[in-house]
Amino acid sequence: MSEQPAHEQTAVTEQNAVTEQKAAAADDDTSLPLFHRTVRPEWIDYNGHMSEAFYVLVFGYATDAMMIETGLHAGYRESTGCSLYTAEAHLRYLREVAAGSHLAVRTRLLGVDAKKARFCHELYVVGAPDDVPEPDAAPVATTELLALHVDQRAGRTAPFPDSVRGRLASLVEPAPAWAGRSIAEVPAVR
């Protein structure tokens, strides 16, 4: 039996984690399951906390989990040649995160049309690997994304299938207060 390359093992692990989370949330069809991860020692930078690149990595995995939950899974991508591409992102780093911290990511769909989706992720530190953030917990980071449904074979955007667009639309909720903001201008020094 041959060994799988590390990236394939990671993909299988990610798929298994999403499947478990999906099963746990099967009774709630109006929201996405939380995505969980634990901060690895190699994610810690020279300042002693999680490096900015790994916030993006965790948010990327949470996007993958959302894609699986909404029908944009590997089988869909292989059979249609279509996928979701991030066109724009706005990330806010709000608190430091230490090695070994248990993370939970809440994903919210904010809008969907024929070819694009707007969504956000809120990253929380929780007490144990599968914990849910307390209702009054503040996120340690957030990101808001605009994604396009792309036909990779044609090299252009394409409409979502009705079933996918319907599932995405069923998950749309009001945007949190922080969403829709941009980076403020910094006046030039005179």
XYZ file of N, CA, C and O in Angstrom:
760
model
N 0.845 -1.180 0.000
C 0.000 0.000 0.000
C 0.887 1.239 0.000
O 1.786 1.380 0.806
N 0.619 2.163 -0.907
C 1.436 3.368 -0.974
C 0.899 4.423 -0.027
O -0.287 4.493 0.262
N 1.824 5.264 0.440
C 1.430 6.342 1.339
C 0.922 7.526 0.528
O 1.419 7.808 -0.557
N -0.072 8.215 1.089
C -0.595 9.412 0.452
C 0.347 10.576 0.719
O 0.916 10.674 1.807
N 0.493 11.471 -0.264
C 1.253 12.692 0.006
C 0.583 13.477 1.140
O -0.618 13.369 1.360
N 1.370 14.294 1.817
C 0.880 15.035 2.982
C -0.326 15.902 2.646
O -1.283 15.958 3.416
N -0.311 16.575 1.476
C -1.444 17.440 1.143
C -2.723 16.640 0.925
O -3.804 17.100 1.232
N -2.621 15.413 0.412
C -3.798 14.571 0.241
C -4.301 14.070 1.588
O -5.506 13.975 1.812
N -3.387 13.745 2.508
C -3.791 13.333 3.846
C -4.525 14.476 4.536
O -5.538 14.263 5.194
N -4.017 15.694 4.371
C -4.670 16.861 4.967
C -6.059 17.037 4.395
O -7.017 17.292 5.120
N -6.199 16.873 3.080
C -7.511 17.016 2.455
C -8.493 15.982 2.993
O -9.654 16.293 3.265
N -8.048 14.739 3.169
C -8.910 13.692 3.728
C -9.290 14.033 5.158
O -10.450 13.910 5.560
N -8.322 14.488 5.937
C -8.594 14.887 7.318
C -9.606 16.020 7.354
O -10.540 16.003 8.155
N -9.433 17.009 6.481
C -10.371 18.137 6.426
C -11.763 17.637 6.052
O -12.758 18.038 6.653
N -11.853 16.750 5.061
C -13.151 16.210 4.638
C -13.818 15.462 5.786
O -15.005 15.627 6.031
N -13.058 14.652 6.521
C -13.617 13.907 7.655
C -14.122 14.856 8.734
O -15.186 14.640 9.314
N -13.364 15.901 9.026
C -13.778 16.867 10.050
C -15.068 17.561 9.634
O -15.975 17.747 10.445
N -15.176 17.937 8.367
C -16.383 18.596 7.882
C -17.566 17.635 7.939
O -18.661 18.011 8.347
N -17.363 16.371 7.566
C -18.431 15.380 7.617
C -18.949 15.220 9.038
O -20.158 15.167 9.268
N -18.038 15.154 10.020
C -18.450 15.036 11.421
C -19.227 16.265 11.858
O -20.246 16.154 12.537
N -18.767 17.450 11.476
C -19.466 18.673 11.857
C -20.833 18.729 11.191
O -21.817 19.144 11.796
N -20.925 18.286 9.955
C -22.192 18.289 9.243
C -23.189 17.367 9.933
O -24.352 17.723 10.113
N -22.745 16.203 10.340
C -23.616 15.265 11.038
C -24.100 15.857 12.356
O -25.264 15.715 12.727
N -23.227 16.551 13.063
C -23.586 17.152 14.347
C -24.605 18.266 14.180
O -25.393 18.540 15.083
N -24.610 18.914 13.029
C -25.516 20.037 12.803
C -26.698 19.677 11.911
O -27.423 20.544 11.456
N -26.911 18.388 11.681
C -27.944 17.946 10.745
C -29.334 18.428 11.125
O -30.191 18.590 10.266
N -29.577 18.672 12.396
C -30.905 19.108 12.822
C -31.125 20.608 12.606
O -32.222 21.100 12.793
N -30.123 21.352 12.200
C -30.245 22.785 11.968
C -29.854 23.089 10.531
O -28.685 23.160 10.199
N -30.865 23.284 9.687
C -30.610 23.495 8.270
C -30.524 24.977 7.908
O -30.400 25.323 6.755
N -30.613 25.856 8.923
C -30.617 27.288 8.643
C -29.285 27.948 8.974
O -29.151 29.154 8.843
N -28.316 27.185 9.418
C -26.987 27.734 9.672
C -25.949 26.671 9.362
O -26.257 25.488 9.284
N -24.739 27.121 9.193
C -23.639 26.208 8.904
C -23.008 25.730 10.201
O -22.969 26.486 11.179
N -22.478 24.516 10.222
C -21.788 24.058 11.438
C -20.519 24.869 11.667
O -19.933 25.401 10.734
N -20.126 24.963 12.913
C -18.860 25.615 13.242
C -17.717 24.793 12.670
O -17.790 23.564 12.592
N -16.664 25.472 12.277
C -15.432 24.799 11.847
C -14.445 24.919 12.995
O -14.266 26.011 13.541
N -13.809 23.802 13.368
C -12.869 23.793 14.498
C -11.453 23.438 14.052
O -11.263 22.627 13.143
N -10.497 24.017 14.742
C -9.082 23.729 14.513
C -8.337 24.099 15.789
O -8.798 24.928 16.565
N -7.164 23.493 15.992
C -6.296 23.839 17.125
C -5.017 24.436 16.566
O -4.460 23.933 15.583
N -4.558 25.515 17.178
C -3.365 26.221 16.706
C -2.136 25.341 16.899
O -1.848 24.892 18.002
N -1.435 25.114 15.819
C -0.239 24.268 15.842
C 0.998 25.097 16.193
O 1.057 26.288 15.879
N 1.995 24.472 16.811
C 3.213 25.222 17.191
C 3.882 25.916 16.006
O 4.383 27.038 16.146
N 3.855 25.303 14.829
C 4.518 25.915 13.668
C 3.746 27.121 13.120
O 4.230 27.817 12.233
N 2.570 27.383 13.639
C 1.809 28.557 13.234
C 2.199 29.803 14.036
O 1.703 30.893 13.773
N 3.079 29.644 15.008
C 3.453 30.746 15.890
C 4.639 31.493 15.288
O 5.618 30.893 14.850
N 4.537 32.816 15.277
C 5.590 33.630 14.662
C 6.586 34.147 15.701
O 6.523 33.801 16.876
N 7.485 34.987 15.259
C 8.555 35.545 16.097
C 8.023 36.480 17.182
O 8.748 36.839 18.090
N 6.747 36.849 17.118
C 6.142 37.669 18.176
C 5.460 36.822 19.244
O 4.889 37.357 20.190
N 5.498 35.506 19.068
C 4.950 34.606 20.078
C 3.465 34.329 19.968
O 2.879 33.755 20.891
N 2.843 34.696 18.844
C 1.428 34.374 18.640
C 1.201 33.919 17.201
O 2.125 33.939 16.389
N -0.015 33.499 16.898
C -0.315 32.951 15.576
C 0.004 33.978 14.493
O -0.429 35.129 14.560
N 0.764 33.542 13.510
C 1.159 34.399 12.399
C -0.045 34.696 11.506
O -0.939 33.862 11.342
N -0.047 35.874 10.915
C -1.187 36.308 10.115
C -1.541 35.342 8.991
O -2.707 35.171 8.655
N -0.575 34.685 8.404
C -0.851 33.759 7.307
C -1.747 32.606 7.752
O -2.551 32.099 6.959
N -1.640 32.209 9.005
C -2.401 31.059 9.468
C -3.842 31.413 9.823
O -4.703 30.541 9.822
N -4.118 32.675 10.090
C -5.515 33.104 10.189
C -6.174 32.865 8.825
O -7.281 32.348 8.735
N -5.472 33.266 7.770
C -5.991 33.084 6.416
C -6.166 31.597 6.116
O -7.172 31.185 5.512
N -5.217 30.765 6.532
C -5.322 29.322 6.327
C -6.579 28.763 7.002
O -7.350 28.029 6.379
N -6.791 29.119 8.267
C -7.969 28.632 8.991
C -9.239 29.130 8.311
O -10.192 28.355 8.119
N -9.276 30.394 7.922
C -10.449 30.905 7.220
C -10.639 30.188 5.876
O -11.770 29.937 5.456
N -9.553 29.860 5.199
C -9.652 29.109 3.944
C -10.269 27.735 4.152
O -11.119 27.289 3.367
N -9.857 27.058 5.220
C -10.458 25.755 5.537
C -11.943 25.913 5.883
O -12.765 25.057 5.541
N -12.295 26.996 6.553
C -13.702 27.232 6.876
C -14.509 27.478 5.597
O -15.664 27.046 5.493
N -13.905 28.157 4.625
C -14.569 28.335 3.330
C -14.760 26.984 2.656
O -15.836 26.702 2.096
N -13.745 26.127 2.695
C -13.883 24.776 2.132
C -15.039 24.023 2.788
O -15.818 23.336 2.114
N -15.160 24.148 4.110
C -16.242 23.479 4.839
C -17.600 24.021 4.382
O -18.554 23.257 4.187
N -17.691 25.338 4.189
C -18.924 25.936 3.695
C -19.255 25.424 2.303
O -20.402 25.106 1.996
N -18.240 25.293 1.462
C -18.460 24.789 0.112
C -19.013 23.368 0.148
O -19.946 23.035 -0.590
N -18.450 22.530 0.986
C -18.925 21.148 1.099
C -20.375 21.131 1.567
O -21.222 20.428 1.008
N -20.676 21.923 2.568
C -22.023 21.965 3.155
C -23.076 22.456 2.166
O -24.238 22.087 2.258
N -22.670 23.289 1.214
C -23.634 23.882 0.285
C -23.653 23.212 -1.092
O -24.317 23.704 -2.002
N -22.940 22.103 -1.250
C -22.987 21.359 -2.508
C -21.851 21.647 -3.470
O -21.823 21.110 -4.577
N -20.887 22.468 -3.072
C -19.743 22.792 -3.928
C -18.532 21.931 -3.564
O -17.395 22.379 -3.629
N -18.782 20.686 -3.220
C -17.768 19.728 -2.752
C -16.896 19.219 -3.897
O -17.091 19.599 -5.072
N -15.939 18.378 -3.562
C -14.978 17.866 -4.552
C -15.674 17.173 -5.722
O -15.276 17.361 -6.876
N -16.683 16.371 -5.454
C -17.404 15.694 -6.530
C -18.052 16.676 -7.487
O -18.028 16.486 -8.705
N -18.624 17.733 -6.942
C -19.225 18.777 -7.773
C -18.149 19.437 -8.635
O -18.320 19.602 -9.845
N -17.043 19.799 -8.011
C -15.971 20.480 -8.753
C -15.409 19.593 -9.858
O -15.158 20.055 -10.966
N -15.231 18.302 -9.558
C -14.697 17.376 -10.561
C -15.677 17.162 -11.714
O -15.279 17.103 -12.871
N -16.961 17.040 -11.410
C -17.942 16.738 -12.456
C -18.317 17.949 -13.306
O -18.678 17.799 -14.467
N -18.234 19.151 -12.731
C -18.672 20.342 -13.471
C -17.526 21.212 -13.962
O -17.725 22.026 -14.864
N -16.364 21.078 -13.345
C -15.260 21.973 -13.677
C -15.453 23.363 -13.084
O -14.740 24.295 -13.425
N -16.416 23.504 -12.177
C -16.706 24.803 -11.559
C -16.260 24.804 -10.109
O -16.247 23.776 -9.442
N -15.906 25.993 -9.645
C -15.478 26.154 -8.268
C -15.781 27.578 -7.813
O -16.253 28.402 -8.592
N -15.492 27.843 -6.556
C -15.681 29.160 -5.979
C -14.317 29.833 -5.874
O -13.384 29.250 -5.326
N -14.179 31.026 -6.416
C -12.935 31.784 -6.365
C -13.143 33.027 -5.501
O -14.114 33.756 -5.705
N -12.227 33.273 -4.601
C -12.286 34.494 -3.805
C -11.833 35.657 -4.672
O -10.736 35.645 -5.226
N -12.689 36.673 -4.785
C -12.362 37.858 -5.578
C -11.924 39.021 -4.698
O -11.158 39.872 -5.127
N -12.424 39.041 -3.459
C -12.082 40.134 -2.555
C -12.202 39.628 -1.129
O -13.063 38.802 -0.813
N -11.321 40.137 -0.260
C -11.365 39.766 1.154
C -10.930 40.947 2.010
O -10.071 41.726 1.614
N -11.549 41.060 3.155
C -11.155 42.063 4.140
C -11.021 41.348 5.469
O -12.002 40.831 5.998
N -9.803 41.303 5.997
C -9.508 40.558 7.222
C -9.160 41.520 8.340
O -8.430 42.488 8.116
N -9.703 41.242 9.528
C -9.387 42.054 10.708
C -8.770 41.141 11.769
O -9.362 40.130 12.140
N -7.599 41.512 12.240
C -6.925 40.813 13.329
C -7.250 41.584 14.601
O -6.838 42.734 14.747
N -7.981 40.961 15.527
C -8.494 41.695 16.684
C -7.787 41.353 17.992
O -7.713 42.192 18.880
N -7.327 40.116 18.128
C -6.647 39.686 19.355
C -5.558 38.678 18.987
O -5.665 37.965 18.003
N -4.545 38.592 19.823
C -3.497 37.586 19.631
C -4.039 36.198 19.974
O -4.920 36.063 20.826
N -3.495 35.191 19.312
C -3.893 33.805 19.554
C -2.635 32.996 19.839
O -1.669 33.044 19.069
N -2.645 32.248 20.936
C -1.471 31.487 21.381
C -1.457 30.071 20.814
O -2.491 29.530 20.417
N -0.285 29.461 20.828
C -0.143 28.058 20.422
C -1.043 27.199 21.296
O -1.200 27.448 22.489
N -1.641 26.194 20.695
C -2.499 25.270 21.425
C -3.912 25.761 21.640
O -4.756 25.018 22.141
N -4.209 26.997 21.246
C -5.570 27.519 21.402
C -6.525 26.727 20.523
O -6.201 26.350 19.398
N -7.718 26.490 21.050
C -8.770 25.816 20.289
C -9.608 26.884 19.601
O -10.055 27.837 20.242
N -9.788 26.720 18.308
C -10.473 27.714 17.497
C -11.818 27.191 17.006
O -11.949 26.004 16.691
N -12.783 28.077 16.929
C -14.078 27.786 16.314
C -14.366 28.920 15.342
O -14.204 30.096 15.686
N -14.774 28.570 14.127
C -15.088 29.572 13.113
C -16.573 29.491 12.790
O -17.080 28.434 12.426
N -17.240 30.626 12.941
C -18.640 30.736 12.551
C -18.675 31.360 11.172
O -18.039 32.398 10.935
N -19.406 30.733 10.248
C -19.543 31.241 8.886
C -20.968 31.733 8.682
O -21.916 31.048 9.050
N -21.083 32.913 8.108
C -22.393 33.491 7.810
C -22.461 33.844 6.331
O -21.557 34.506 5.810
N -23.519 33.449 5.663
C -23.789 33.881 4.297
C -24.503 35.220 4.383
O -25.479 35.358 5.121
N -24.015 36.212 3.657
C -24.580 37.557 3.727
C -25.360 37.933 2.478
O -26.151 38.871 2.502
N -25.128 37.208 1.390
C -25.856 37.489 0.158
C -25.407 36.551 -0.947
O -24.286 36.045 -0.927
N -26.299 36.333 -1.891
C -25.978 35.470 -3.034
C -26.799 35.939 -4.230
O -27.926 36.401 -4.076
N -26.188 35.885 -5.399
C -26.946 36.099 -6.626
C -26.569 34.998 -7.606
O -26.041 33.959 -7.196
N -26.814 35.185 -8.877
C -26.619 34.120 -9.855
C -25.196 33.573 -9.884
O -24.994 32.365 -10.039
N -24.180 34.455 -9.714
C -22.793 34.029 -9.899
C -21.857 34.363 -8.748
O -20.672 34.094 -8.829
N -22.350 34.998 -7.692
C -21.443 35.381 -6.609
C -22.099 35.201 -5.253
O -23.328 35.187 -5.134
N -21.223 35.100 -4.257
C -21.676 34.977 -2.872
C -20.820 35.882 -1.997
O -19.612 36.001 -2.198
N -21.477 36.504 -1.039
C -20.788 37.317 -0.026
C -20.993 36.606 1.304
O -22.119 36.247 1.658
N -19.888 36.389 2.006
C -19.982 35.694 3.285
C -18.881 36.172 4.207
O -17.968 36.890 3.784
N -18.988 35.791 5.472
C -17.958 36.185 6.424
C -17.679 35.034 7.378
O -18.488 34.113 7.529
N -16.512 35.098 7.968
C -16.100 34.151 9.006
C -15.733 34.957 10.247
O -15.108 36.025 10.140
N -16.106 34.416 11.413
C -15.707 34.989 12.694
C -14.947 33.915 13.450
O -15.443 32.803 13.623
N -13.724 34.232 13.849
C -12.839 33.284 14.525
C -12.866 33.536 16.028
O -12.667 34.672 16.473
N -13.115 32.459 16.794
C -13.189 32.534 18.257
C -12.192 31.573 18.870
O -11.914 30.507 18.299
N -11.678 31.902 20.034
C -10.911 30.967 20.853
C -11.909 30.375 21.843
O -12.657 31.109 22.506
N -11.950 29.039 21.911
C -12.864 28.329 22.815
C -12.052 27.438 23.747
O -10.853 27.222 23.533
N -12.690 26.894 24.766
C -11.979 26.151 25.806
C -11.530 24.761 25.430
O -10.539 24.266 25.958
N -12.236 24.093 24.533
C -11.921 22.712 24.145
C -12.137 22.560 22.644
O -12.818 23.392 22.018
N -11.584 21.499 22.048
C -11.606 21.369 20.586
C -12.972 21.479 19.907
O -13.058 21.987 18.802
N -14.045 21.034 20.530
C -15.358 21.080 19.881
C -16.327 22.043 20.548
O -17.529 21.986 20.302
N -15.815 22.942 21.393
C -16.688 23.878 22.099
C -17.320 24.891 21.155
O -16.806 25.175 20.066
N -18.407 25.451 21.634
C -19.133 26.508 20.946
C -18.789 27.822 21.650
O -18.727 27.856 22.883
N -18.571 28.890 20.910
C -18.294 30.174 21.573
C -19.467 30.589 22.451
O -20.633 30.339 22.123
N -19.150 31.235 23.557
C -20.194 31.773 24.426
C -20.980 32.828 23.639
O -20.431 33.482 22.758
N -22.267 33.001 23.947
C -23.075 33.977 23.195
C -22.499 35.396 23.201
O -22.649 36.119 22.222
N -21.818 35.774 24.276
C -21.266 37.131 24.351
C -19.775 37.183 23.997
O -19.127 38.212 24.176
N -19.243 36.092 23.457
C -17.817 36.051 23.104
C -17.522 37.005 21.947
O -18.326 37.141 21.023
N -16.361 37.617 22.019
C -15.909 38.499 20.938
C -14.951 37.711 20.041
O -14.111 36.958 20.530
N -15.061 37.866 18.728
C -14.134 37.159 17.845
C -12.708 37.695 17.989
O -12.506 38.856 18.335
N -11.727 36.835 17.708
C -10.323 37.249 17.717
C -9.890 37.715 16.332
O -8.865 38.372 16.186
N -10.682 37.359 15.321
C -10.424 37.806 13.951
C -11.702 37.621 13.146
O -12.540 36.783 13.484
N -11.832 38.416 12.099
C -12.960 38.282 11.183
C -12.455 38.447 9.764
O -11.421 39.083 9.527
N -13.196 37.898 8.829
C -12.930 38.170 7.426
C -14.256 38.199 6.688
O -15.183 37.462 7.010
N -14.343 39.094 5.728
C -15.505 39.201 4.853
C -15.011 38.943 3.444
O -13.972 39.482 3.041
N -15.749 38.112 2.705
C -15.281 37.702 1.385
C -16.365 37.841 0.328
O -17.558 37.657 0.615
N -15.926 38.131 -0.869
C -16.771 38.083 -2.048
C -16.187 36.995 -2.940
O -14.994 37.045 -3.281
N -17.004 36.017 -3.286
C -16.524 34.896 -4.087
C -17.355 34.770 -5.360
O -18.567 35.046 -5.356
N -16.700 34.345 -6.413
C -17.335 34.159 -7.715
C -17.389 32.677 -8.046
O -16.427 31.938 -7.804
N -18.504 32.252 -8.632
C -18.634 30.878 -9.115
C -18.035 30.857 -10.524
O -18.506 31.550 -11.430
N -16.958 30.092 -10.694
C -16.185 30.127 -11.932
C -16.192 28.770 -12.615
O -15.967 27.731 -11.982
N -16.443 28.796 -13.922
C -16.287 27.609 -14.763
C -14.824 27.598 -15.177
O -14.383 28.410 -15.994
N -14.051 26.704 -14.583
C -12.613 26.677 -14.825
C -12.275 26.283 -16.259
O -11.250 26.708 -16.792
N -13.110 25.490 -16.886
C -12.841 25.075 -18.276
C -13.044 26.242 -19.238
O -12.292 26.409 -20.190
N -14.083 27.048 -18.989
C -14.381 28.192 -19.857
C -13.565 29.423 -19.471
O -13.425 30.347 -20.276
N -13.058 29.441 -18.244
C -12.264 30.578 -17.788
C -13.074 31.818 -17.502
O -12.590 32.943 -17.670
N -14.325 31.640 -17.050
C -15.164 32.798 -16.731
C -16.216 32.407 -15.686
O -16.416 31.233 -15.398
N -16.885 33.418 -15.159
C -17.927 33.143 -14.176
C -19.080 32.399 -14.843
O -19.292 32.493 -16.057
N -19.806 31.662 -13.993
C -20.955 30.890 -14.467
C -22.005 30.894 -13.365
O -21.674 30.984 -12.183
N -23.283 30.777 -13.752
C -24.327 30.752 -12.730
C -24.201 29.510 -11.830
O -23.807 28.443 -12.290
N -24.562 29.701 -10.547
C -24.663 28.554 -9.648
C -25.795 27.657 -10.135
O -26.807 28.159 -10.647
N -25.679 26.359 -9.938
C -26.853 25.503 -10.168
C -27.965 25.940 -9.208
O -27.696 26.441 -8.108
N -29.206 25.749 -9.609
C -30.334 26.175 -8.780
C -30.268 25.601 -7.373
O -30.571 26.297 -6.398
N -29.874 24.326 -7.249
C -29.837 23.689 -5.921
C -28.793 24.351 -5.020
O -29.047 24.555 -3.830
N -27.663 24.694 -5.571
C -26.607 25.347 -4.790
C -27.031 26.765 -4.433
O -26.920 27.186 -3.273
N -27.533 27.503 -5.417
C -27.971 28.870 -5.140
C -29.095 28.863 -4.100
O -29.120 29.698 -3.186
N -29.992 27.899 -4.198
C -31.069 27.782 -3.219
C -30.551 27.500 -1.821
O -31.025 28.081 -0.841
N -29.569 26.598 -1.720
C -28.989 26.286 -0.407
C -28.275 27.510 0.157
O -28.432 27.838 1.333
N -27.493 28.193 -0.657
C -26.806 29.398 -0.206
C -27.828 30.453 0.246
O -27.687 31.052 1.313
N -28.874 30.657 -0.552
C -29.893 31.660 -0.224
C -30.605 31.321 1.087
O -30.955 32.226 1.855
N -30.788 30.038 1.353
C -31.476 29.632 2.586
C -30.656 29.953 3.833
O -31.189 29.973 4.939
N -29.370 30.188 3.649
C -28.471 30.466 4.766
C -28.213 31.955 4.985
O -27.547 32.330 5.948
N -28.692 32.808 4.080
C -28.415 34.246 4.185
C -29.023 34.803 5.464
O -30.157 34.492 5.831
N -28.222 35.602 6.147
C -28.658 36.258 7.383
C -28.143 37.692 7.365
O -27.281 38.045 6.554
N -28.666 38.521 8.256
C -28.190 39.918 8.288
C -26.687 39.982 8.565
O -26.136 39.168 9.313
N -26.051 40.963 7.971
C -24.609 41.145 8.154
C -24.329 41.656 9.562
O -25.096 42.456 10.095
N -23.224 41.202 10.160
C -22.838 41.771 11.452
C -22.436 43.239 11.263
O -22.117 43.670 10.148
N -22.435 43.984 12.353
C -22.157 45.428 12.289
C -20.807 45.748 11.657
O -20.652 46.786 11.015
N -19.828 44.873 11.824
C -18.484 45.158 11.318
C -18.354 44.923 9.815
O -17.401 45.382 9.192
N -19.274 44.204 9.202
C -19.154 43.857 7.778
C -19.434 45.068 6.899
O -20.183 45.967 7.272
N -18.812 45.083 5.731
C -19.025 46.154 4.772
C -18.111 47.348 4.952
O -18.194 48.313 4.215
N -17.240 47.268 5.919
C -16.298 48.369 6.153
C -15.079 48.215 5.257
O -14.782 47.134 4.772
N -14.370 49.308 5.101
C -13.111 49.250 4.361
C -12.011 49.843 5.248
O -12.275 50.382 6.310
N -10.815 49.764 4.769
C -9.684 50.332 5.494
C -9.723 51.850 5.347
O -9.872 52.377 4.247
N -9.626 52.526 6.473
C -9.678 53.991 6.459
C -8.424 54.568 5.835
O -7.338 53.989 5.937
N -8.590 55.702 5.205
C -7.422 56.393 4.645
C -6.528 56.899 5.766
O -7.008 57.271 6.832
N -5.256 56.895 5.500
C -4.274 57.475 6.427
C -3.800 58.764 5.765
O -3.224 58.721 4.670
N -4.032 59.912 6.402
C -3.623 61.162 5.763
C -2.092 61.237 5.603
O -1.344 60.733 6.435
N -1.704 61.852 4.531
C -0.271 62.022 4.266
C 0.334 62.975 5.296
O -0.308 63.936 5.723
N 1.555 62.701 5.667
C 2.271 63.588 6.590
C 2.667 64.837 5.815
O 3.212 64.772 4.723
N 2.457 65.972 6.419
C 2.784 67.237 5.728
C 3.906 67.930 6.421
O 4.164 67.899 7.531
